[in-house]
Short mmCIF file of C-alpha atoms and ligand atoms in Angstrom, two decimals:
data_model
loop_
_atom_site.label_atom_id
_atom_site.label_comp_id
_atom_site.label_asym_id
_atom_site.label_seq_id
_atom_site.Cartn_x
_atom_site.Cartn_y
_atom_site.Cartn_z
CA UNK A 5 12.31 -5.59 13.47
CA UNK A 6 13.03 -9.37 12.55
CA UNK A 7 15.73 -9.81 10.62
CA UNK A 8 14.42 -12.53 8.22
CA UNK A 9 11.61 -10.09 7.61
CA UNK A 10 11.64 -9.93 3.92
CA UNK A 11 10.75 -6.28 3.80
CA UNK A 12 7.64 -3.68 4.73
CA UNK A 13 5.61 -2.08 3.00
CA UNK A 14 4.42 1.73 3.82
CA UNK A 15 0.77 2.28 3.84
CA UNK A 16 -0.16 6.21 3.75
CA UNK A 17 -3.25 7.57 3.59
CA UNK A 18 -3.48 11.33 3.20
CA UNK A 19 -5.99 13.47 3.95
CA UNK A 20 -6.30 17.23 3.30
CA UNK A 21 -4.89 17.99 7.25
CA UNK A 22 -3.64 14.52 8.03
CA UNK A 23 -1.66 11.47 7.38
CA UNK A 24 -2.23 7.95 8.47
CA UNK A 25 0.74 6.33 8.36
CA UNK A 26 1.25 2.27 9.20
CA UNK A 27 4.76 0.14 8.15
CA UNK A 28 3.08 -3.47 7.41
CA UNK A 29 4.60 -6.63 7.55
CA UNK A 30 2.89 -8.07 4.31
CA UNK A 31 4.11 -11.50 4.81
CA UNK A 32 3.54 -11.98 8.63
CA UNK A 33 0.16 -9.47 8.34
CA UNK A 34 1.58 -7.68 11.20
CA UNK A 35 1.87 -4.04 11.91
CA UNK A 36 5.36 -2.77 12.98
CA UNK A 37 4.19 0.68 14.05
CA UNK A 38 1.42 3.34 12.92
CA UNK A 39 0.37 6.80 13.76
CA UNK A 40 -1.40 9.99 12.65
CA UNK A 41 0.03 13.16 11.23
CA UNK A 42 -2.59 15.81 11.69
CA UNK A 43 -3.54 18.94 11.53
CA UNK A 44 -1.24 19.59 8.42
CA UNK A 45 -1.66 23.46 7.05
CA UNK A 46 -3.94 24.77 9.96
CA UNK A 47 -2.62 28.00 11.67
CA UNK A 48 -1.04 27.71 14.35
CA UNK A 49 0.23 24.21 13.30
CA UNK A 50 3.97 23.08 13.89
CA UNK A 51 3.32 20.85 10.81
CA UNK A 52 3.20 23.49 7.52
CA UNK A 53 2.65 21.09 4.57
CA UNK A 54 2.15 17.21 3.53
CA UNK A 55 6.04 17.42 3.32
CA UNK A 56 6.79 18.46 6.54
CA UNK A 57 4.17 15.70 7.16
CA UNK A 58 5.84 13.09 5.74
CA UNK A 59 9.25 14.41 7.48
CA UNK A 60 7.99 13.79 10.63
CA UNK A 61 6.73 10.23 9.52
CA UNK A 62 9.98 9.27 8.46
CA UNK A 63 11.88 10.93 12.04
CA UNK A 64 8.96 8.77 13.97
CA UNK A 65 9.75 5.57 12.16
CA UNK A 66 13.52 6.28 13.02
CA UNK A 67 12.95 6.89 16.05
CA UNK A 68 10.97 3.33 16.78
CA UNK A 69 14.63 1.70 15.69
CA UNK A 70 12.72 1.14 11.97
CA UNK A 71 15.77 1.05 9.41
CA UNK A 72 13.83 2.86 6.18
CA UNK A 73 15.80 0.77 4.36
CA UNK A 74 13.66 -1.67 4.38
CA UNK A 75 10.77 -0.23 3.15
CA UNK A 76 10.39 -1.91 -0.09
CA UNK A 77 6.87 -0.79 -1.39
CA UNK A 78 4.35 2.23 -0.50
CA UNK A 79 0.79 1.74 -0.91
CA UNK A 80 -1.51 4.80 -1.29
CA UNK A 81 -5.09 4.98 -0.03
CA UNK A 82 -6.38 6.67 -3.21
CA UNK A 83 -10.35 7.54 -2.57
CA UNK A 84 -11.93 7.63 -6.06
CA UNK A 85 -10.71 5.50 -8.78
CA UNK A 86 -13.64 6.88 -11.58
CA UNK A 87 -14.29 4.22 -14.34
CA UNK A 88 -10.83 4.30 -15.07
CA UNK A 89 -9.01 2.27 -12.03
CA UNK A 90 -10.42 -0.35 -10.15
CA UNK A 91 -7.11 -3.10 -9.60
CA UNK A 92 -4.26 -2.08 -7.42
CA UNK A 93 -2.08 0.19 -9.70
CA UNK A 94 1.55 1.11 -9.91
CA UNK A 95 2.01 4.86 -9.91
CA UNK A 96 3.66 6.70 -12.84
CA UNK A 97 3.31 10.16 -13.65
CA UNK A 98 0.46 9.78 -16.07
CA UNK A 99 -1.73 7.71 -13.04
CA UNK A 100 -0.99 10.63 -10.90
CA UNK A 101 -2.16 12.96 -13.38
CA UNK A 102 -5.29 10.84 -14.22
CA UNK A 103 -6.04 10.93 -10.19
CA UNK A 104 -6.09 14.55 -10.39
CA UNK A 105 -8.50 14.52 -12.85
CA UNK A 106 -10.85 12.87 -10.95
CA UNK A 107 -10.52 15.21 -8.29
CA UNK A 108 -13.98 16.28 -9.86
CA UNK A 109 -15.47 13.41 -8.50
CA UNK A 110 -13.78 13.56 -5.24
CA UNK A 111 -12.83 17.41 -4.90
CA UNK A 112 -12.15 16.66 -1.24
CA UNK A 113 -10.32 13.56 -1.02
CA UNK A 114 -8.69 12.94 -4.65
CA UNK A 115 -6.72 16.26 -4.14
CA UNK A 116 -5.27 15.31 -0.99
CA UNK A 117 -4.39 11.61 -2.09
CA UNK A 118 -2.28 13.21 -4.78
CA UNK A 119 -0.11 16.15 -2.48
CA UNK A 120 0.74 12.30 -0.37
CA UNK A 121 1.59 10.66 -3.40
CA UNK A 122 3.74 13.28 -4.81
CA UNK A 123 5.81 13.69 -1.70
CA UNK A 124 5.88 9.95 -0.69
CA UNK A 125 7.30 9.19 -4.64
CA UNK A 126 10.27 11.92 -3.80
CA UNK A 127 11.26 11.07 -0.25
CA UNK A 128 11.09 6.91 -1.50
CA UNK A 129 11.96 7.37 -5.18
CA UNK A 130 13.43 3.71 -5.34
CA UNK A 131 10.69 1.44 -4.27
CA UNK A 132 6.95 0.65 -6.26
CA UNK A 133 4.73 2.89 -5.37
CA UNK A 134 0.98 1.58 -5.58
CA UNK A 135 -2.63 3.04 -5.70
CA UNK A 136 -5.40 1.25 -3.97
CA UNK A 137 -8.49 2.61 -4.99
CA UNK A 138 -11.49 2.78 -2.76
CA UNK A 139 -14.35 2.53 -5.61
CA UNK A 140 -11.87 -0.29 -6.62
CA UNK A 141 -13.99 -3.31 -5.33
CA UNK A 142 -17.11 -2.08 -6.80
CA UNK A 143 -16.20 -1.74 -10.27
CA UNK A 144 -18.25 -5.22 -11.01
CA UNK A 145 -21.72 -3.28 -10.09
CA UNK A 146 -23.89 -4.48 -12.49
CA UNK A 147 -25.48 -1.46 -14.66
CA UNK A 148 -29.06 -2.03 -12.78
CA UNK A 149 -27.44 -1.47 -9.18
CA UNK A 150 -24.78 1.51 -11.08
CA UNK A 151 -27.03 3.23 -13.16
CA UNK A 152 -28.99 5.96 -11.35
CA UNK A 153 -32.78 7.00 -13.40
CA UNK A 154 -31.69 10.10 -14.57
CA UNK A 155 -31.26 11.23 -18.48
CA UNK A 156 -28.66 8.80 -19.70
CA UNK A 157 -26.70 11.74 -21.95
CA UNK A 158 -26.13 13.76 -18.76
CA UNK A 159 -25.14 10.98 -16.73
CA UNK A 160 -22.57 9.89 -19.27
CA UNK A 161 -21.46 13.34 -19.42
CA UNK A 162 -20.67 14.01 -16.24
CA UNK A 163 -19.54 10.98 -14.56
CA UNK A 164 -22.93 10.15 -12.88
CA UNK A 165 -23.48 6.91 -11.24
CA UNK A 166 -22.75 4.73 -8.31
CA UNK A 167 -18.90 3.75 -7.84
CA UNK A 168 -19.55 2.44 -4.12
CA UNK A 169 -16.38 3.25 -1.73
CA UNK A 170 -15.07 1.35 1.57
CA UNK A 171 -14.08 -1.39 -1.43
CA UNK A 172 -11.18 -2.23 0.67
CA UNK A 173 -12.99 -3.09 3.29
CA UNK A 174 -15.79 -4.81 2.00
CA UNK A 175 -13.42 -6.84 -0.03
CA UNK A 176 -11.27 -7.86 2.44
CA UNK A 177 -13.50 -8.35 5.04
CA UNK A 178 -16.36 -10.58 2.58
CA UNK A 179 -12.86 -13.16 2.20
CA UNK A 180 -12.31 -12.84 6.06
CA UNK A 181 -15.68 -14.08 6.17
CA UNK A 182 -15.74 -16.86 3.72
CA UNK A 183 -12.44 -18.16 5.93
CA UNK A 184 -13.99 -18.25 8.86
CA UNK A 185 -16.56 -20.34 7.34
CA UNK A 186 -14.21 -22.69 5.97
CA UNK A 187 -15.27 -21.91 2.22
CA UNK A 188 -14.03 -20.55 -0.68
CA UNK A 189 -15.03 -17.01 -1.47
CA UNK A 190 -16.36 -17.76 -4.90
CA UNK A 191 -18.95 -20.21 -3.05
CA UNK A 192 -20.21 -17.52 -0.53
CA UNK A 193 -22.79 -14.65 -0.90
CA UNK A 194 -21.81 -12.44 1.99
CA UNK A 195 -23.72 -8.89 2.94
CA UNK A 196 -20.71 -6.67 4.47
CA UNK A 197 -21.44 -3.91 6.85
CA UNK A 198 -18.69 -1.56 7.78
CA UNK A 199 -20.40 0.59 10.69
CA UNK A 200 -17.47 3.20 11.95
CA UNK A 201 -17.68 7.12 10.87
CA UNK A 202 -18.85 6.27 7.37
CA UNK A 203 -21.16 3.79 7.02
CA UNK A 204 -22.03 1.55 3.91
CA UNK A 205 -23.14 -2.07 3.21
CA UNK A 206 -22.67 -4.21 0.10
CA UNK A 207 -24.07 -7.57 -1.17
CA UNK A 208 -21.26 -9.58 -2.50
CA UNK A 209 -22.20 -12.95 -4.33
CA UNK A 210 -18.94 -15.56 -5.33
CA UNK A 211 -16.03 -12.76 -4.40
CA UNK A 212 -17.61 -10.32 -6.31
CA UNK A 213 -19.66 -6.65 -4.88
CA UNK A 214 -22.90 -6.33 -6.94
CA UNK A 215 -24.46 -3.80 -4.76
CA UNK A 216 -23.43 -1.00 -2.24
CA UNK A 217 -24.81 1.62 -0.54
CA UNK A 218 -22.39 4.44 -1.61
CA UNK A 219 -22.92 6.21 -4.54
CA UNK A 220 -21.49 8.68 -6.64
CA UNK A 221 -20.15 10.22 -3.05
CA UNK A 222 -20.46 8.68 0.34
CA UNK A 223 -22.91 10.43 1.19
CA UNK A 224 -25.78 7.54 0.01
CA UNK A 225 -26.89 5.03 1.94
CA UNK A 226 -26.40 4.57 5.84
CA UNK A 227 -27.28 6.58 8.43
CA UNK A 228 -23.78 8.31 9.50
CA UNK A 229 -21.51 10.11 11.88
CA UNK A 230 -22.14 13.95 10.24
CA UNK A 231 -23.68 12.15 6.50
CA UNK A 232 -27.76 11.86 6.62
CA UNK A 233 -27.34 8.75 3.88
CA UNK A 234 -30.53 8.27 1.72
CA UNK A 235 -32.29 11.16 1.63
CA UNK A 236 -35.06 12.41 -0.93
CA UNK A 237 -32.96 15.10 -3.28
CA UNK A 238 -36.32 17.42 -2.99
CA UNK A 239 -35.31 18.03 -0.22
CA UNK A 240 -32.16 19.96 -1.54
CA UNK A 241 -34.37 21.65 -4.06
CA UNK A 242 -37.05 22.44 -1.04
CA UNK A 243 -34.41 24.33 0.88
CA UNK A 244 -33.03 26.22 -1.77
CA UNK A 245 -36.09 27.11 -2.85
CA UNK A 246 -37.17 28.32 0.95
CA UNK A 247 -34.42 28.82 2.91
CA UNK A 248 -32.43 30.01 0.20
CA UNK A 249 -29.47 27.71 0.73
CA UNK A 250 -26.71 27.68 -1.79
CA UNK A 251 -24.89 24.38 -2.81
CA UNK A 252 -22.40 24.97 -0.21
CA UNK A 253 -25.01 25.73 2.13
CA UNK A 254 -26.48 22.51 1.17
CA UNK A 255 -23.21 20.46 1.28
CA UNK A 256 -22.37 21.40 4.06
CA UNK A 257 -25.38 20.59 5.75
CA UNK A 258 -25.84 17.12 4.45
CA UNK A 259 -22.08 16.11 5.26
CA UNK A 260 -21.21 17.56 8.16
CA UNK A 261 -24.43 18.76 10.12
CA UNK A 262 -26.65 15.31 9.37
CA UNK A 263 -26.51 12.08 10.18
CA UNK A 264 -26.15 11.35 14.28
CA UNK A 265 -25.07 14.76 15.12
CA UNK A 266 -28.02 16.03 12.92
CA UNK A 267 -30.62 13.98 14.88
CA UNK A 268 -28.44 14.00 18.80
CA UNK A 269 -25.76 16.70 18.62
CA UNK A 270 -22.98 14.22 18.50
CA UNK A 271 -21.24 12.02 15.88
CA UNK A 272 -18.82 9.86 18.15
CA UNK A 273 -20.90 6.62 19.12
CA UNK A 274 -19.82 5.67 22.38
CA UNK A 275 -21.63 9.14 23.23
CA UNK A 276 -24.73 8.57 21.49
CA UNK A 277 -24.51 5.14 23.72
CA UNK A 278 -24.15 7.23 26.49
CA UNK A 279 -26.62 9.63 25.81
CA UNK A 280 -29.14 6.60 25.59
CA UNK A 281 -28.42 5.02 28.48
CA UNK A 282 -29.20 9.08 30.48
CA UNK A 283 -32.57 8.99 28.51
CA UNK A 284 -31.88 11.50 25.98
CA UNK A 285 -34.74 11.46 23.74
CA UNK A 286 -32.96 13.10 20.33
CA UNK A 287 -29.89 9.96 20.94
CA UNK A 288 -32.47 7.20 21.53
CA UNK A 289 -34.79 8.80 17.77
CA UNK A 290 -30.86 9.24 16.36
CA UNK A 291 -30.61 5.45 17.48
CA UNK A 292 -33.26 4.15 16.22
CA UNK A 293 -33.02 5.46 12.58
CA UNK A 294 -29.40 3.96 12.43
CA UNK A 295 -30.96 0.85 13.32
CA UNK A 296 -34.04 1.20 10.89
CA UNK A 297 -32.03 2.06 7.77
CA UNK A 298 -29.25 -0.81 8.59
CA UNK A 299 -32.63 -3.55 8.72
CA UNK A 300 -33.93 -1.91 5.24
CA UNK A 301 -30.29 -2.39 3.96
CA UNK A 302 -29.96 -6.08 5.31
CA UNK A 303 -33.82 -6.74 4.18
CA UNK A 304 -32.86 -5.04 0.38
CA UNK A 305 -29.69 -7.21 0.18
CA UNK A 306 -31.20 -10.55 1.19
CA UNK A 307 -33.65 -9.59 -1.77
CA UNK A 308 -30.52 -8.87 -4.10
CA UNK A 309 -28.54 -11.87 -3.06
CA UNK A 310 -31.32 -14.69 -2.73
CA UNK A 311 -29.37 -16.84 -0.77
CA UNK A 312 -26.91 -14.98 1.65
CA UNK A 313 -24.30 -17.38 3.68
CA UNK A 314 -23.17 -14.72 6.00
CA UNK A 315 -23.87 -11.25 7.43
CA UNK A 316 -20.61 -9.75 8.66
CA UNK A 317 -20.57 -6.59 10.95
CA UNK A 318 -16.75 -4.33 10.68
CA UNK A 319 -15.09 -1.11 12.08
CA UNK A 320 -15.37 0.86 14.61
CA UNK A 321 -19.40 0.87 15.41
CA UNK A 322 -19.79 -2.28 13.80
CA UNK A 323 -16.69 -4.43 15.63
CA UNK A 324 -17.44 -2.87 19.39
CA UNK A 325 -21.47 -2.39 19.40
CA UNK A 326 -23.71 -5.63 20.66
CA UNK A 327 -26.61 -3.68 20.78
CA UNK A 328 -26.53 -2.09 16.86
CA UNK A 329 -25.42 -5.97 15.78
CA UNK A 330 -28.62 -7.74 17.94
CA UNK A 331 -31.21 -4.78 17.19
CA UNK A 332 -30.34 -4.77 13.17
CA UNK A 333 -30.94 -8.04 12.88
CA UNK A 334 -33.38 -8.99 15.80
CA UNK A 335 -36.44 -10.76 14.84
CA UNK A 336 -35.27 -11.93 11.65
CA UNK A 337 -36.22 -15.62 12.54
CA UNK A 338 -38.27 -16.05 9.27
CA UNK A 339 -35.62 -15.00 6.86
CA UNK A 340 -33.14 -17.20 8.29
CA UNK A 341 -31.28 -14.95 10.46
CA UNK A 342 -30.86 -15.73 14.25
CA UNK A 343 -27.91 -13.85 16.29
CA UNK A 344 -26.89 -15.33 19.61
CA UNK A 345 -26.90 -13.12 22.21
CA UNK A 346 -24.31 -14.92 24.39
CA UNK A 347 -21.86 -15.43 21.21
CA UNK A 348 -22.95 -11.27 20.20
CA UNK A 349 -21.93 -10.17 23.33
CA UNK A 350 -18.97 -12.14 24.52
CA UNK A 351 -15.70 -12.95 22.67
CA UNK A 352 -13.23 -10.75 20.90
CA UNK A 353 -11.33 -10.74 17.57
CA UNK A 354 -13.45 -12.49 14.30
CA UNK A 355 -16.39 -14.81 15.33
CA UNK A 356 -19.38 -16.16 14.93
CA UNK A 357 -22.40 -14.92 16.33
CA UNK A 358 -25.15 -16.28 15.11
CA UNK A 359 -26.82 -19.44 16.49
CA UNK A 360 -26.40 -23.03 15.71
CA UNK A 361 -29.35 -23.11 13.61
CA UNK A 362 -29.31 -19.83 11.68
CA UNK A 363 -29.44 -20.60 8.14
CA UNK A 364 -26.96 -17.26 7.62
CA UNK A 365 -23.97 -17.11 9.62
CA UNK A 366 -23.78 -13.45 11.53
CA UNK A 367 -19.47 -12.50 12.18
CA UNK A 368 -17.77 -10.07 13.50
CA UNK A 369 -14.68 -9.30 10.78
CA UNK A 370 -12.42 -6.43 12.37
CA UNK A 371 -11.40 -5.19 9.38
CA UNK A 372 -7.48 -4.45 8.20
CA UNK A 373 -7.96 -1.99 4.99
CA UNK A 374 -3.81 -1.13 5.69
CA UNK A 375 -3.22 -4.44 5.45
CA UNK A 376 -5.24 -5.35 2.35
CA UNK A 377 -3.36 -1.86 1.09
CA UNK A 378 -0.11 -3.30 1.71
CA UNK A 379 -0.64 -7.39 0.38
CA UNK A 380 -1.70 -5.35 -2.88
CA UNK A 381 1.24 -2.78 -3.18
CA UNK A 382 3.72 -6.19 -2.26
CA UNK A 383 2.49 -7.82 -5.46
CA UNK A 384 4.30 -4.93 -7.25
CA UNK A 385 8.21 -5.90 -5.14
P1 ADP B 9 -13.39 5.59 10.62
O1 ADP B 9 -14.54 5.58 9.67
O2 ADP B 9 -12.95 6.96 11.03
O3 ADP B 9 -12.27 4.63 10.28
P2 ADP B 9 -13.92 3.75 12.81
O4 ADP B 9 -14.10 2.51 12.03
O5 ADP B 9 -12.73 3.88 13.68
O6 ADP B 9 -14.07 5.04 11.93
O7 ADP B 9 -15.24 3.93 13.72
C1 ADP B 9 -15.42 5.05 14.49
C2 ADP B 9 -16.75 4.94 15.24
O8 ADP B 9 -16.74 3.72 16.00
C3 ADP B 9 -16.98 6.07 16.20
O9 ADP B 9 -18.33 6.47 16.15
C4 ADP B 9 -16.68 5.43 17.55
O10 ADP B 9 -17.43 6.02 18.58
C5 ADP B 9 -17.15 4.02 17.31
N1 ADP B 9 -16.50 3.11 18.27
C6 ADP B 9 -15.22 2.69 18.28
N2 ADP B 9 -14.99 1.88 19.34
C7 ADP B 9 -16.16 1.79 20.01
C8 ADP B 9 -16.59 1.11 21.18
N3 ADP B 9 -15.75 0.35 21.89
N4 ADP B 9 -17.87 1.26 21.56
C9 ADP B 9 -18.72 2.02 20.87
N5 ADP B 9 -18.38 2.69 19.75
C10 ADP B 9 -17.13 2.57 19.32
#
């Protein structure tokens, strides 16, 4: 590492079986190194808890010549912020606490984020540690794009409405987007679509999200990996009422048995791709209601925004895939929208794809929520 580095800053994200781990040079935006942790808890594993976890984080760092020493901040991943966080937040006992709580929003994320933060705080109990919520971005929903129309005293009860996730993302990449176009985020409407295992799109007008596709889970909106997205809640009540499927039953189905693997038999989308390409018929019907439900999402947003200044495609599906970026948008001449296919197809890194004359610009943003983590947990050094 440099030696007029002025520190780095630890960005975790834990999971129930796994930790992402990446040391961030917040200054220089650079990573210094990153890696995985998995399979934390399962039988047979080597690794036995998030501690041991974290152990072999810090013995990996060492071992790339990393002095720990200079770790100066860590910034948490933290999945579900409720009402109650949205702004990058210094943890103290009491916000640890008030994350656990809303483990009943997120009772398979929230729980996780917590066992990271609690051995993270004791193996660096000198530096700021900081939570970086992903509902943080869309706190600024307005109540007509929150609100879902159900019986107001239940929803306020329980917690129910839309709180939008990815925020990271979606914030970070709709000011990526606005630089590239030379302008200041407050003067751009941008729709964001992050396209990698979870899927969701939000219209963001002047800096600030005022729709999303996520909603009280991630399991609204796009068409994704193992999550069917929109999906009429009779449905649910059909089942149960026929197939007699419980809630699990049901949960399980939805999450992890929908979406692409529902409709093909796999998730991963370079082998849907390839599946196309052999003629499968379930890939190509799997492909083409991605595609569908990403043109109603572009189409809804256009409505929401008015004007919309640029379109920006992110993460894994959405950085890599030509095809889903020309097919989402193709002949959207009318409304403005006209993607290059020589630009779409070449080129690497954040561009421009649209042509000269499209009244929206079209990018590709690779997206850097790690880094985004890590600029926020640095405010707190
Ligand atoms: P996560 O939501 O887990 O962060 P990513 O943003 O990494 O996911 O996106 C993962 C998805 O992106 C997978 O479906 C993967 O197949 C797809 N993907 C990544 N790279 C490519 C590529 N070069 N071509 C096609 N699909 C890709």
């Amino acid at each position: 590492m440099s030696a007029v580095s002025a520190g780095v800053v630890l960005v975790l994200n834990s999971g129930s079986s796994s930790i992402k781990f990446r040391l961030i040079d917040p200054v220089a935006g650079t990573a210094v190194v990153s890696g995985l942790v998995e399979q934390i808890g399962e039988p047979d594993s080597a690794v036995a808890d998030h501690a041991a976890g974290l152990r072999l984080i810090h013995q990996r760092l060492a071992d790339s010549g990393v002095d720990l020493g200079e770790v100066r901040a860590v910034g948490h991943r933290v999945v579900h912020g409720g009402t109650r966080f949205h702004a990058p937040t210094l943890i103290t006992d009491a916000v640890v606490a008030e994350v656990s709580r809303l483990a009943e929003l997120a009772p398979l994320h929230n729980p996780a984020n917590v066992i990271g933060i609690e051995v993270a705080r004791a193996d660096f109990p000198d530096v700021p540690h900081v939570a970086v919520f992903d509902t943080g971005f869309f706190h600024s929903l307005p109540a007509a794009a929150a609100a879902y129309a159900i019986d107001r005293e239940v929803a306020s009860q329980y917690g129910i409405r839309r709180y939008g996730f990815h925020g990271t993302s979606h914030e970070y990449v709709s000011r990526e987007a606005a630089l590239l176009l030379g302008r200041e985020p407050a003067e751009v409407n941008t729709i964001v679509l992050h396209l990698g295992n979870g899927a969701s799109a939000s219209a963001v007008r002047g800096g600030v999200a005022v729709e999303t596709s996520m909603g009280l889970t991630p399991l609204e909106g796009l068409v994704m990996g193992t999550r069917c997205g929109d999906i009429d809640p009779g449905v649910l009540f059909h089942l149960n009422r026929t197939a007699g499927l419980g809630v699990d039953k049901l949960d399980e189905l939805l999450n992890r048995r929908s979406g692409l693997k529902g409709l093909s038999g796999v998730n991963d989308f370079r082998e849907l791709l390839q599946q196309v390409s052999h003629g499968s018929s379930a890939a190509t019907l799997a492909y083409d209601v991605y595609i569908h439900r990403l043109r109603k999402y572009v189409g809804a947003y256009l409505a929401v925004l008015g004007r919309v200044d640029a379109i920006a495609f992110t993460a894994g599906v959405g950085e890599n895939v030509a095809a889903v970026r020309e097919d989402a948008l193709a002949g959207l001449d009318g409304l403005g929208i006209v993607v290059d296919p020589q630009r779409n197809r070449g080129g690497n890194g954040a561009r421009i794809i649209s042509a000269e004359h499209s009244r929206s610009t079209v990018l590709v943003v690779p997206t850097n929520e790690e880094l985004a983590i890590a600029r926020a947990a640095w405010q707190f050094v």
